Amino acid sequence: MLLGVVIAIIAAGVAGLLLWPQNAGGDSTATDEFAPTAADHDPSTRINGVVRKDYPAGVHVAGNQRVAYTQTPPFGGAHDGSWLPCTGVNFTVAIRNENAVHALEHGAVWIAYNPATLDADGRAVLEGQVIAKPYMLMSPYPGLDTPISLQSWGHQLKLSDARDPRVAQFISALRLNQYTYPEPGASCSNPMIDSNNPPLFDPNPPGPDAYSEAGVAPPPPPPAPEPAPEPPPGPEPAPEP
């Protein structure tokens, strides 16, 4: 009798192990090694494919001005003085670059995706990484050269698969990483911008009046040409006889 009970318990335990989801707790373990520490300021250096670039911080442009970014999507440089809310927001429209970059300066991670090449299932997977998660935002990005692109300040990772483990690794390494973004402690809430009606993406190339990524103003337009001088008066007509 006792032997039968023991066998039943062992069998139940084995069955439980077989039924336990293979990834239960796995995501946490897999990404913990990419959490920044005092000895490892930027764990993203161990993530294959991450592009890094240094940018000046705190350089603002006005809401009617554009920046000629050299990366698409941009991930640093001059930006709008008002940041997009990054409190786990999934924007359903393409958002203005200059406002999104300011959110990165506050420590957020921005997941951009190409709505033409990432299917609904892939978007749902990414939404699970974003919605209601602090210092996260997500948006479509028309014309993106890959299905997915992740941005933090000074860092970018382009991917094809929403289930790629590097998505979670990038977020673990760089979201609110005090060593890699300029403004630790800055808020992601912004009551000045409505998440349901954000500043919109401009698909047109920046014009000659755009600022550089370093915040250098465009050169002033050349002065208007001086009007041509009036011709000298002709000789007085001869008096009539």
mmCIF file with all atom_site columns, N, CA and C in Angstrom, residues 107-175:
data_model
loop_
_atom_site.group_PDB
_atom_site.id
_atom_site.type_symbol
_atom_site.label_atom_id
_atom_site.label_alt_id
_atom_site.label_comp_id
_atom_site.label_asym_id
_atom_site.label_entity_id
_atom_site.label_seq_id
_atom_site.pdbx_PDB_ins_code
_atom_site.Cartn_x
_atom_site.Cartn_y
_atom_site.Cartn_z
_atom_site.occupancy
_atom_site.B_iso_or_equiv
_atom_site.pdbx_formal_charge
_atom_site.auth_seq_id
_atom_site.auth_comp_id
_atom_site.auth_asym_id
_atom_site.auth_atom_id
_atom_site.pdbx_PDB_model_num
ATOM 1   N N  . GLY A 1 107 ? 15.318 57.802 -20.700 1.00 0.00 ? 107 GLY A N  1
ATOM 2   C CA . GLY A 1 107 ? 15.587 56.422 -20.310 1.00 0.00 ? 107 GLY A CA 1
ATOM 3   C C  . GLY A 1 107 ? 14.654 55.391 -20.885 1.00 0.00 ? 107 GLY A C  1
ATOM 4   N N  . ALA A 1 108 ? 13.787 55.800 -21.826 1.00 0.00 ? 108 ALA A N  1
ATOM 5   C CA . ALA A 1 108 ? 12.813 54.868 -22.395 1.00 0.00 ? 108 ALA A CA 1
ATOM 6   C C  . ALA A 1 108 ? 13.421 54.045 -23.521 1.00 0.00 ? 108 ALA A C  1
ATOM 7   N N  . VAL A 1 109 ? 12.746 52.938 -23.823 1.00 0.00 ? 109 VAL A N  1
ATOM 8   C CA . VAL A 1 109 ? 13.024 52.136 -25.015 1.00 0.00 ? 109 VAL A CA 1
ATOM 9   C C  . VAL A 1 109 ? 11.826 52.270 -25.945 1.00 0.00 ? 109 VAL A C  1
ATOM 10  N N  . TRP A 1 110 ? 12.110 52.565 -27.197 1.00 0.00 ? 110 TRP A N  1
ATOM 11  C CA . TRP A 1 110 ? 11.079 52.748 -28.225 1.00 0.00 ? 110 TRP A CA 1
ATOM 12  C C  . TRP A 1 110 ? 11.157 51.581 -29.203 1.00 0.00 ? 110 TRP A C  1
ATOM 13  N N  . ILE A 1 111 ? 10.059 50.835 -29.306 1.00 0.00 ? 111 ILE A N  1
ATOM 14  C CA . ILE A 1 111 ? 9.966  49.761 -30.296 1.00 0.00 ? 111 ILE A CA 1
ATOM 15  C C  . ILE A 1 111 ? 9.183  50.289 -31.491 1.00 0.00 ? 111 ILE A C  1
ATOM 16  N N  . ALA A 1 112 ? 9.855  50.385 -32.623 1.00 0.00 ? 112 ALA A N  1
ATOM 17  C CA . ALA A 1 112 ? 9.203  50.781 -33.871 1.00 0.00 ? 112 ALA A CA 1
ATOM 18  C C  . ALA A 1 112 ? 9.059  49.547 -34.755 1.00 0.00 ? 112 ALA A C  1
ATOM 19  N N  . TYR A 1 113 ? 7.996  49.513 -35.544 1.00 0.00 ? 113 TYR A N  1
ATOM 20  C CA . TYR A 1 113 ? 7.796  48.369 -36.434 1.00 0.00 ? 113 TYR A CA 1
ATOM 21  C C  . TYR A 1 113 ? 7.219  48.853 -37.762 1.00 0.00 ? 113 TYR A C  1
ATOM 22  N N  . ASN A 1 114 ? 7.503  48.090 -38.795 1.00 0.00 ? 114 ASN A N  1
ATOM 23  C CA . ASN A 1 114 ? 6.963  48.393 -40.111 1.00 0.00 ? 114 ASN A CA 1
ATOM 24  C C  . ASN A 1 114 ? 5.606  47.710 -40.243 1.00 0.00 ? 114 ASN A C  1
ATOM 25  N N  . PRO A 1 115 ? 4.514  48.468 -40.332 1.00 0.00 ? 115 PRO A N  1
ATOM 26  C CA . PRO A 1 115 ? 3.194  47.834 -40.380 1.00 0.00 ? 115 PRO A CA 1
ATOM 27  C C  . PRO A 1 115 ? 2.972  47.015 -41.645 1.00 0.00 ? 115 PRO A C  1
ATOM 28  N N  . ALA A 1 116 ? 3.814  47.221 -42.661 1.00 0.00 ? 116 ALA A N  1
ATOM 29  C CA . ALA A 1 116 ? 3.660  46.461 -43.901 1.00 0.00 ? 116 ALA A CA 1
ATOM 30  C C  . ALA A 1 116 ? 4.378  45.117 -43.861 1.00 0.00 ? 116 ALA A C  1
ATOM 31  N N  . THR A 1 117 ? 5.315  44.943 -42.923 1.00 0.00 ? 117 THR A N  1
ATOM 32  C CA . THR A 1 117 ? 6.105  43.699 -42.917 1.00 0.00 ? 117 THR A CA 1
ATOM 33  C C  . THR A 1 117 ? 6.031  42.925 -41.605 1.00 0.00 ? 117 THR A C  1
ATOM 34  N N  . LEU A 1 118 ? 5.414  43.489 -40.576 1.00 0.00 ? 118 LEU A N  1
ATOM 35  C CA . LEU A 1 118 ? 5.232  42.753 -39.316 1.00 0.00 ? 118 LEU A CA 1
ATOM 36  C C  . LEU A 1 118 ? 3.756  42.431 -39.158 1.00 0.00 ? 118 LEU A C  1
ATOM 37  N N  . ASP A 1 119 ? 3.430  41.149 -39.039 1.00 0.00 ? 119 ASP A N  1
ATOM 38  C CA . ASP A 1 119 ? 2.029  40.752 -38.981 1.00 0.00 ? 119 ASP A CA 1
ATOM 39  C C  . ASP A 1 119 ? 1.430  41.007 -37.598 1.00 0.00 ? 119 ASP A C  1
ATOM 40  N N  . ALA A 1 120 ? 0.118  40.786 -37.508 1.00 0.00 ? 120 ALA A N  1
ATOM 41  C CA . ALA A 1 120 ? -0.600 41.065 -36.265 1.00 0.00 ? 120 ALA A CA 1
ATOM 42  C C  . ALA A 1 120 ? -0.080 40.222 -35.114 1.00 0.00 ? 120 ALA A C  1
ATOM 43  N N  . ASP A 1 121 ? 0.308  38.987 -35.387 1.00 0.00 ? 121 ASP A N  1
ATOM 44  C CA . ASP A 1 121 ? 0.845  38.130 -34.333 1.00 0.00 ? 121 ASP A CA 1
ATOM 45  C C  . ASP A 1 121 ? 2.148  38.706 -33.784 1.00 0.00 ? 121 ASP A C  1
ATOM 46  N N  . GLY A 1 122 ? 3.021  39.172 -34.671 1.00 0.00 ? 122 GLY A N  1
ATOM 47  C CA . GLY A 1 122 ? 4.269  39.782 -34.219 1.00 0.00 ? 122 GLY A CA 1
ATOM 48  C C  . GLY A 1 122 ? 4.027  41.041 -33.414 1.00 0.00 ? 122 GLY A C  1
ATOM 49  N N  . ARG A 1 123 ? 3.061  41.844 -33.836 1.00 0.00 ? 123 ARG A N  1
ATOM 50  C CA . ARG A 1 123 ? 2.744  43.062 -33.081 1.00 0.00 ? 123 ARG A CA 1
ATOM 51  C C  . ARG A 1 123 ? 2.227  42.715 -31.692 1.00 0.00 ? 123 ARG A C  1
ATOM 52  N N  . ALA A 1 124 ? 1.408  41.667 -31.604 1.00 0.00 ? 124 ALA A N  1
ATOM 53  C CA . ALA A 1 124 ? 0.884  41.265 -30.294 1.00 0.00 ? 124 ALA A CA 1
ATOM 54  C C  . ALA A 1 124 ? 2.011  40.838 -29.356 1.00 0.00 ? 124 ALA A C  1
ATOM 55  N N  . VAL A 1 125 ? 3.007  40.145 -29.896 1.00 0.00 ? 125 VAL A N  1
ATOM 56  C CA . VAL A 1 125 ? 4.151  39.738 -29.067 1.00 0.00 ? 125 VAL A CA 1
ATOM 57  C C  . VAL A 1 125 ? 4.876  40.970 -28.531 1.00 0.00 ? 125 VAL A C  1
ATOM 58  N N  . LEU A 1 126 ? 5.098  41.958 -29.387 1.00 0.00 ? 126 LEU A N  1
ATOM 59  C CA . LEU A 1 126 ? 5.794  43.172 -28.952 1.00 0.00 ? 126 LEU A CA 1
ATOM 60  C C  . LEU A 1 126 ? 4.959  43.965 -27.950 1.00 0.00 ? 126 LEU A C  1
ATOM 61  N N  . GLU A 1 127 ? 3.648  43.995 -28.162 1.00 0.00 ? 127 GLU A N  1
ATOM 62  C CA . GLU A 1 127 ? 2.784  44.707 -27.219 1.00 0.00 ? 127 GLU A CA 1
ATOM 63  C C  . GLU A 1 127 ? 2.942  44.157 -25.808 1.00 0.00 ? 127 GLU A C  1
ATOM 64  N N  . GLY A 1 128 ? 3.171  42.854 -25.699 1.00 0.00 ? 128 GLY A N  1
ATOM 65  C CA . GLY A 1 128 ? 3.380  42.260 -24.381 1.00 0.00 ? 128 GLY A CA 1
ATOM 66  C C  . GLY A 1 128 ? 4.614  42.786 -23.681 1.00 0.00 ? 128 GLY A C  1
ATOM 67  N N  . GLN A 1 129 ? 5.564  43.303 -24.437 1.00 0.00 ? 129 GLN A N  1
ATOM 68  C CA . GLN A 1 129 ? 6.776  43.891 -23.853 1.00 0.00 ? 129 GLN A CA 1
ATOM 69  C C  . GLN A 1 129 ? 6.580  45.360 -23.489 1.00 0.00 ? 129 GLN A C  1
ATOM 70  N N  . VAL A 1 130 ? 5.457  45.953 -23.953 1.00 0.00 ? 130 VAL A N  1
ATOM 71  C CA . VAL A 1 130 ? 5.320  47.408 -23.865 1.00 0.00 ? 130 VAL A CA 1
ATOM 72  C C  . VAL A 1 130 ? 4.154  47.856 -22.999 1.00 0.00 ? 130 VAL A C  1
ATOM 73  N N  . ILE A 1 131 ? 2.966  47.337 -23.273 1.00 0.00 ? 131 ILE A N  1
ATOM 74  C CA . ILE A 1 131 ? 1.753  47.904 -22.683 1.00 0.00 ? 131 ILE A CA 1
ATOM 75  C C  . ILE A 1 131 ? 1.820  47.865 -21.163 1.00 0.00 ? 131 ILE A C  1
ATOM 76  N N  . ALA A 1 132 ? 1.592  49.029 -20.569 1.00 0.00 ? 132 ALA A N  1
ATOM 77  C CA . ALA A 1 132 ? 1.597  49.223 -19.109 1.00 0.00 ? 132 ALA A CA 1
ATOM 78  C C  . ALA A 1 132 ? 2.973  49.015 -18.489 1.00 0.00 ? 132 ALA A C  1
ATOM 79  N N  . LYS A 1 133 ? 4.021  48.955 -19.290 1.00 0.00 ? 133 LYS A N  1
ATOM 80  C CA . LYS A 1 133 ? 5.381  48.827 -18.757 1.00 0.00 ? 133 LYS A CA 1
ATOM 81  C C  . LYS A 1 133 ? 6.018  50.218 -18.719 1.00 0.00 ? 133 LYS A C  1
ATOM 82  N N  . PRO A 1 134 ? 6.500  50.669 -17.571 1.00 0.00 ? 134 PRO A N  1
ATOM 83  C CA . PRO A 1 134 ? 7.077  52.014 -17.497 1.00 0.00 ? 134 PRO A CA 1
ATOM 84  C C  . PRO A 1 134 ? 8.305  52.153 -18.384 1.00 0.00 ? 134 PRO A C  1
ATOM 85  N N  . TYR A 1 135 ? 8.454  53.342 -18.926 1.00 0.00 ? 135 TYR A N  1
ATOM 86  C CA . TYR A 1 135 ? 9.595  53.700 -19.781 1.00 0.00 ? 135 TYR A CA 1
ATOM 87  C C  . TYR A 1 135 ? 9.675  52.820 -21.028 1.00 0.00 ? 135 TYR A C  1
ATOM 88  N N  . MET A 1 136 ? 8.483  52.552 -21.599 1.00 0.00 ? 136 MET A N  1
ATOM 89  C CA . MET A 1 136 ? 8.386  51.825 -22.862 1.00 0.00 ? 136 MET A CA 1
ATOM 90  C C  . MET A 1 136 ? 7.372  52.535 -23.753 1.00 0.00 ? 136 MET A C  1
ATOM 91  N N  . LEU A 1 137 ? 7.636  52.544 -25.047 1.00 0.00 ? 137 LEU A N  1
ATOM 92  C CA . LEU A 1 137 ? 6.660  53.012 -26.024 1.00 0.00 ? 137 LEU A CA 1
ATOM 93  C C  . LEU A 1 137 ? 6.856  52.231 -27.316 1.00 0.00 ? 137 LEU A C  1
ATOM 94  N N  . MET A 1 138 ? 5.800  52.214 -28.116 1.00 0.00 ? 138 MET A N  1
ATOM 95  C CA . MET A 1 138 ? 5.797  51.411 -29.341 1.00 0.00 ? 138 MET A CA 1
ATOM 96  C C  . MET A 1 138 ? 4.976  52.146 -30.379 1.00 0.00 ? 138 MET A C  1
ATOM 97  N N  . SER A 1 139 ? 5.392  52.058 -31.643 1.00 0.00 ? 139 SER A N  1
ATOM 98  C CA . SER A 1 139 ? 4.636  52.733 -32.695 1.00 0.00 ? 139 SER A CA 1
ATOM 99  C C  . SER A 1 139 ? 4.962  52.135 -34.049 1.00 0.00 ? 139 SER A C  1
ATOM 100 N N  . PRO A 1 140 ? 4.031  52.275 -35.008 1.00 0.00 ? 140 PRO A N  1
ATOM 101 C CA . PRO A 1 140 ? 4.369  51.927 -36.389 1.00 0.00 ? 140 PRO A CA 1
ATOM 102 C C  . PRO A 1 140 ? 5.352  52.940 -36.956 1.00 0.00 ? 140 PRO A C  1
ATOM 103 N N  . TYR A 1 141 ? 6.160  52.495 -37.912 1.00 0.00 ? 141 TYR A N  1
ATOM 104 C CA . TYR A 1 141 ? 7.131  53.376 -38.564 1.00 0.00 ? 141 TYR A CA 1
ATOM 105 C C  . TYR A 1 141 ? 7.128  53.032 -40.052 1.00 0.00 ? 141 TYR A C  1
ATOM 106 N N  . PRO A 1 142 ? 6.308  53.739 -40.839 1.00 0.00 ? 142 PRO A N  1
ATOM 107 C CA . PRO A 1 142 ? 6.190  53.415 -42.264 1.00 0.00 ? 142 PRO A CA 1
ATOM 108 C C  . PRO A 1 142 ? 7.540  53.511 -42.981 1.00 0.00 ? 142 PRO A C  1
ATOM 109 N N  . GLY A 1 143 ? 7.791  52.539 -43.854 1.00 0.00 ? 143 GLY A N  1
ATOM 110 C CA . GLY A 1 143 ? 9.016  52.558 -44.637 1.00 0.00 ? 143 GLY A CA 1
ATOM 111 C C  . GLY A 1 143 ? 10.237 52.017 -43.931 1.00 0.00 ? 143 GLY A C  1
ATOM 112 N N  . LEU A 1 144 ? 10.093 51.532 -42.704 1.00 0.00 ? 144 LEU A N  1
ATOM 113 C CA . LEU A 1 144 ? 11.223 50.979 -41.958 1.00 0.00 ? 144 LEU A CA 1
ATOM 114 C C  . LEU A 1 144 ? 11.857 49.840 -42.754 1.00 0.00 ? 144 LEU A C  1
ATOM 115 N N  . ASP A 1 145 ? 13.190 49.791 -42.772 1.00 0.00 ? 145 ASP A N  1
ATOM 116 C CA . ASP A 1 145 ? 13.884 48.817 -43.619 1.00 0.00 ? 145 ASP A CA 1
ATOM 117 C C  . ASP A 1 145 ? 13.926 47.409 -43.040 1.00 0.00 ? 145 ASP A C  1
ATOM 118 N N  . THR A 1 146 ? 13.481 47.221 -41.810 1.00 0.00 ? 146 THR A N  1
ATOM 119 C CA . THR A 1 146 ? 13.338 45.894 -41.212 1.00 0.00 ? 146 THR A CA 1
ATOM 120 C C  . THR A 1 146 ? 11.979 45.846 -40.512 1.00 0.00 ? 146 THR A C  1
ATOM 121 N N  . PRO A 1 147 ? 11.448 44.664 -40.225 1.00 0.00 ? 147 PRO A N  1
ATOM 122 C CA . PRO A 1 147 ? 10.154 44.620 -39.545 1.00 0.00 ? 147 PRO A CA 1
ATOM 123 C C  . PRO A 1 147 ? 10.150 45.305 -38.182 1.00 0.00 ? 147 PRO A C  1
ATOM 124 N N  . ILE A 1 148 ? 11.269 45.240 -37.442 1.00 0.00 ? 148 ILE A N  1
ATOM 125 C CA . ILE A 1 148 ? 11.317 45.744 -36.064 1.00 0.00 ? 148 ILE A CA 1
ATOM 126 C C  . ILE A 1 148 ? 12.602 46.531 -35.860 1.00 0.00 ? 148 ILE A C  1
ATOM 127 N N  . SER A 1 149 ? 12.510 47.623 -35.098 1.00 0.00 ? 149 SER A N  1
ATOM 128 C CA . SER A 1 149 ? 13.706 48.368 -34.700 1.00 0.00 ? 149 SER A CA 1
ATOM 129 C C  . SER A 1 149 ? 13.518 48.862 -33.273 1.00 0.00 ? 149 SER A C  1
ATOM 130 N N  . LEU A 1 150 ? 14.478 48.539 -32.408 1.00 0.00 ? 150 LEU A N  1
ATOM 131 C CA . LEU A 1 150 ? 14.441 48.985 -31.012 1.00 0.00 ? 150 LEU A CA 1
ATOM 132 C C  . LEU A 1 150 ? 15.437 50.121 -30.831 1.00 0.00 ? 150 LEU A C  1
ATOM 133 N N  . GLN A 1 151 ? 15.004 51.160 -30.116 1.00 0.00 ? 151 GLN A N  1
ATOM 134 C CA . GLN A 1 151 ? 15.854 52.307 -29.852 1.00 0.00 ? 151 GLN A CA 1
ATOM 135 C C  . GLN A 1 151 ? 15.908 52.625 -28.362 1.00 0.00 ? 151 GLN A C  1
ATOM 136 N N  . SER A 1 152 ? 17.080 52.893 -27.858 1.00 0.00 ? 152 SER A N  1
ATOM 137 C CA . SER A 1 152 ? 17.270 53.602 -26.597 1.00 0.00 ? 152 SER A CA 1
ATOM 138 C C  . SER A 1 152 ? 18.264 54.708 -26.914 1.00 0.00 ? 152 SER A C  1
ATOM 139 N N  . TRP A 1 153 ? 18.547 55.588 -25.952 1.00 0.00 ? 153 TRP A N  1
ATOM 140 C CA . TRP A 1 153 ? 19.457 56.695 -26.246 1.00 0.00 ? 153 TRP A CA 1
ATOM 141 C C  . TRP A 1 153 ? 20.834 56.152 -26.658 1.00 0.00 ? 153 TRP A C  1
ATOM 142 N N  . GLY A 1 154 ? 21.230 56.473 -27.890 1.00 0.00 ? 154 GLY A N  1
ATOM 143 C CA . GLY A 1 154 ? 22.538 56.062 -28.379 1.00 0.00 ? 154 GLY A CA 1
ATOM 144 C C  . GLY A 1 154 ? 22.658 54.615 -28.784 1.00 0.00 ? 154 GLY A C  1
ATOM 145 N N  . HIS A 1 155 ? 21.541 53.889 -28.854 1.00 0.00 ? 155 HIS A N  1
ATOM 146 C CA . HIS A 1 155 ? 21.575 52.457 -29.178 1.00 0.00 ? 155 HIS A CA 1
ATOM 147 C C  . HIS A 1 155 ? 20.412 52.104 -30.101 1.00 0.00 ? 155 HIS A C  1
ATOM 148 N N  . GLN A 1 156 ? 20.668 51.178 -31.017 1.00 0.00 ? 156 GLN A N  1
ATOM 149 C CA . GLN A 1 156 ? 19.616 50.694 -31.912 1.00 0.00 ? 156 GLN A CA 1
ATOM 150 C C  . GLN A 1 156 ? 19.871 49.228 -32.265 1.00 0.00 ? 156 GLN A C  1
ATOM 151 N N  . LEU A 1 157 ? 18.781 48.478 -32.386 1.00 0.00 ? 157 LEU A N  1
ATOM 152 C CA . LEU A 1 157 ? 18.857 47.071 -32.776 1.00 0.00 ? 157 LEU A CA 1
ATOM 153 C C  . LEU A 1 157 ? 17.719 46.775 -33.744 1.00 0.00 ? 157 LEU A C  1
ATOM 154 N N  . LYS A 1 158 ? 18.053 46.338 -34.950 1.00 0.00 ? 158 LYS A N  1
ATOM 155 C CA . LYS A 1 158 ? 17.046 46.009 -35.953 1.00 0.00 ? 158 LYS A CA 1
ATOM 156 C C  . LYS A 1 158 ? 16.908 44.490 -36.059 1.00 0.00 ? 158 LYS A C  1
ATOM 157 N N  . LEU A 1 159 ? 15.646 44.036 -36.083 1.00 0.00 ? 159 LEU A N  1
ATOM 158 C CA . LEU A 1 159 ? 15.350 42.605 -36.056 1.00 0.00 ? 159 LEU A CA 1
ATOM 159 C C  . LEU A 1 159 ? 14.229 42.273 -37.029 1.00 0.00 ? 159 LEU A C  1
ATOM 160 N N  . SER A 1 160 ? 14.095 40.987 -37.310 1.00 0.00 ? 160 SER A N  1
ATOM 161 C CA . SER A 1 160 ? 13.034 40.512 -38.192 1.00 0.00 ? 160 SER A CA 1
ATOM 162 C C  . SER A 1 160 ? 11.935 39.762 -37.454 1.00 0.00 ? 160 SER A C  1
ATOM 163 N N  . ASP A 1 161 ? 12.238 39.217 -36.275 1.00 0.00 ? 161 ASP A N  1
ATOM 164 C CA . ASP A 1 161 ? 11.321 38.324 -35.573 1.00 0.00 ? 161 ASP A CA 1
ATOM 165 C C  . ASP A 1 161 ? 10.997 38.890 -34.193 1.00 0.00 ? 161 ASP A C  1
ATOM 166 N N  . ALA A 1 162 ? 9.705  39.058 -33.914 1.00 0.00 ? 162 ALA A N  1
ATOM 167 C CA . ALA A 1 162 ? 9.292  39.592 -32.615 1.00 0.00 ? 162 ALA A CA 1
ATOM 168 C C  . ALA A 1 162 ? 9.648  38.662 -31.469 1.00 0.00 ? 162 ALA A C  1
ATOM 169 N N  . ARG A 1 163 ? 9.865  37.386 -31.759 1.00 0.00 ? 163 ARG A N  1
ATOM 170 C CA . ARG A 1 163 ? 10.218 36.418 -30.713 1.00 0.00 ? 163 ARG A CA 1
ATOM 171 C C  . ARG A 1 163 ? 11.731 36.264 -30.535 1.00 0.00 ? 163 ARG A C  1
ATOM 172 N N  . ASP A 1 164 ? 12.485 37.053 -31.227 1.00 0.00 ? 164 ASP A N  1
ATOM 173 C CA . ASP A 1 164 ? 13.943 37.009 -31.071 1.00 0.00 ? 164 ASP A CA 1
ATOM 174 C C  . ASP A 1 164 ? 14.291 37.342 -29.618 1.00 0.00 ? 164 ASP A C  1
ATOM 175 N N  . PRO A 1 165 ? 15.078 36.522 -28.928 1.00 0.00 ? 165 PRO A N  1
ATOM 176 C CA . PRO A 1 165 ? 15.397 36.800 -27.520 1.00 0.00 ? 165 PRO A CA 1
ATOM 177 C C  . PRO A 1 165 ? 16.123 38.120 -27.316 1.00 0.00 ? 165 PRO A C  1
ATOM 178 N N  . ARG A 1 166 ? 16.681 38.677 -28.373 1.00 0.00 ? 166 ARG A N  1
ATOM 179 C CA . ARG A 1 166 ? 17.384 39.948 -28.230 1.00 0.00 ? 166 ARG A CA 1
ATOM 180 C C  . ARG A 1 166 ? 16.449 41.114 -27.933 1.00 0.00 ? 166 ARG A C  1
ATOM 181 N N  . VAL A 1 167 ? 15.147 40.956 -28.221 1.00 0.00 ? 167 VAL A N  1
ATOM 182 C CA . VAL A 1 167 ? 14.195 42.007 -27.844 1.00 0.00 ? 167 VAL A CA 1
ATOM 183 C C  . VAL A 1 167 ? 14.227 42.208 -26.335 1.00 0.00 ? 167 VAL A C  1
ATOM 184 N N  . ALA A 1 168 ? 14.024 41.129 -25.584 1.00 0.00 ? 168 ALA A N  1
ATOM 185 C CA . ALA A 1 168 ? 14.030 41.217 -24.120 1.00 0.00 ? 168 ALA A CA 1
ATOM 186 C C  . ALA A 1 168 ? 15.409 41.582 -23.590 1.00 0.00 ? 168 ALA A C  1
ATOM 187 N N  . GLN A 1 169 ? 16.460 41.101 -24.234 1.00 0.00 ? 169 GLN A N  1
ATOM 188 C CA . GLN A 1 169 ? 17.811 41.424 -23.781 1.00 0.00 ? 169 GLN A CA 1
ATOM 189 C C  . GLN A 1 169 ? 18.096 42.917 -23.922 1.00 0.00 ? 169 GLN A C  1
ATOM 190 N N  . PHE A 1 170 ? 17.689 43.502 -25.045 1.00 0.00 ? 170 PHE A N  1
ATOM 191 C CA . PHE A 1 170 ? 17.892 44.930 -25.275 1.00 0.00 ? 170 PHE A CA 1
ATOM 192 C C  . PHE A 1 170 ? 17.164 45.747 -24.215 1.00 0.00 ? 170 PHE A C  1
ATOM 193 N N  . ILE A 1 171 ? 15.916 45.383 -23.942 1.00 0.00 ? 171 ILE A N  1
ATOM 194 C CA . ILE A 1 171 ? 15.133 46.115 -22.943 1.00 0.00 ? 171 ILE A CA 1
ATOM 195 C C  . ILE A 1 171 ? 15.775 45.993 -21.568 1.00 0.00 ? 171 ILE A C  1
ATOM 196 N N  . SER A 1 172 ? 16.196 44.793 -21.196 1.00 0.00 ? 172 SER A N  1
ATOM 197 C CA . SER A 1 172 ? 16.828 44.585 -19.893 1.00 0.00 ? 172 SER A CA 1
ATOM 198 C C  . SER A 1 172 ? 18.108 45.394 -19.764 1.00 0.00 ? 172 SER A C  1
ATOM 199 N N  . ALA A 1 173 ? 18.877 45.457 -20.851 1.00 0.00 ? 173 ALA A N  1
ATOM 200 C CA . ALA A 1 173 ? 20.177 46.128 -20.797 1.00 0.00 ? 173 ALA A CA 1
ATOM 201 C C  . ALA A 1 173 ? 20.064 47.642 -20.783 1.00 0.00 ? 173 ALA A C  1
ATOM 202 N N  . LEU A 1 174 ? 19.013 48.213 -21.415 1.00 0.00 ? 174 LEU A N  1
ATOM 203 C CA . LEU A 1 174 ? 19.049 49.648 -21.696 1.00 0.00 ? 174 LEU A CA 1
ATOM 204 C C  . LEU A 1 174 ? 17.873 50.446 -21.157 1.00 0.00 ? 174 LEU A C  1
ATOM 205 N N  . ARG A 1 175 ? 16.759 49.835 -20.854 1.00 0.00 ? 175 ARG A N  1
ATOM 206 C CA . ARG A 1 175 ? 15.651 50.611 -20.286 1.00 0.00 ? 175 ARG A CA 1
ATOM 207 C C  . ARG A 1 175 ? 16.043 51.080 -18.894 1.00 0.00 ? 175 ARG A C  1
#
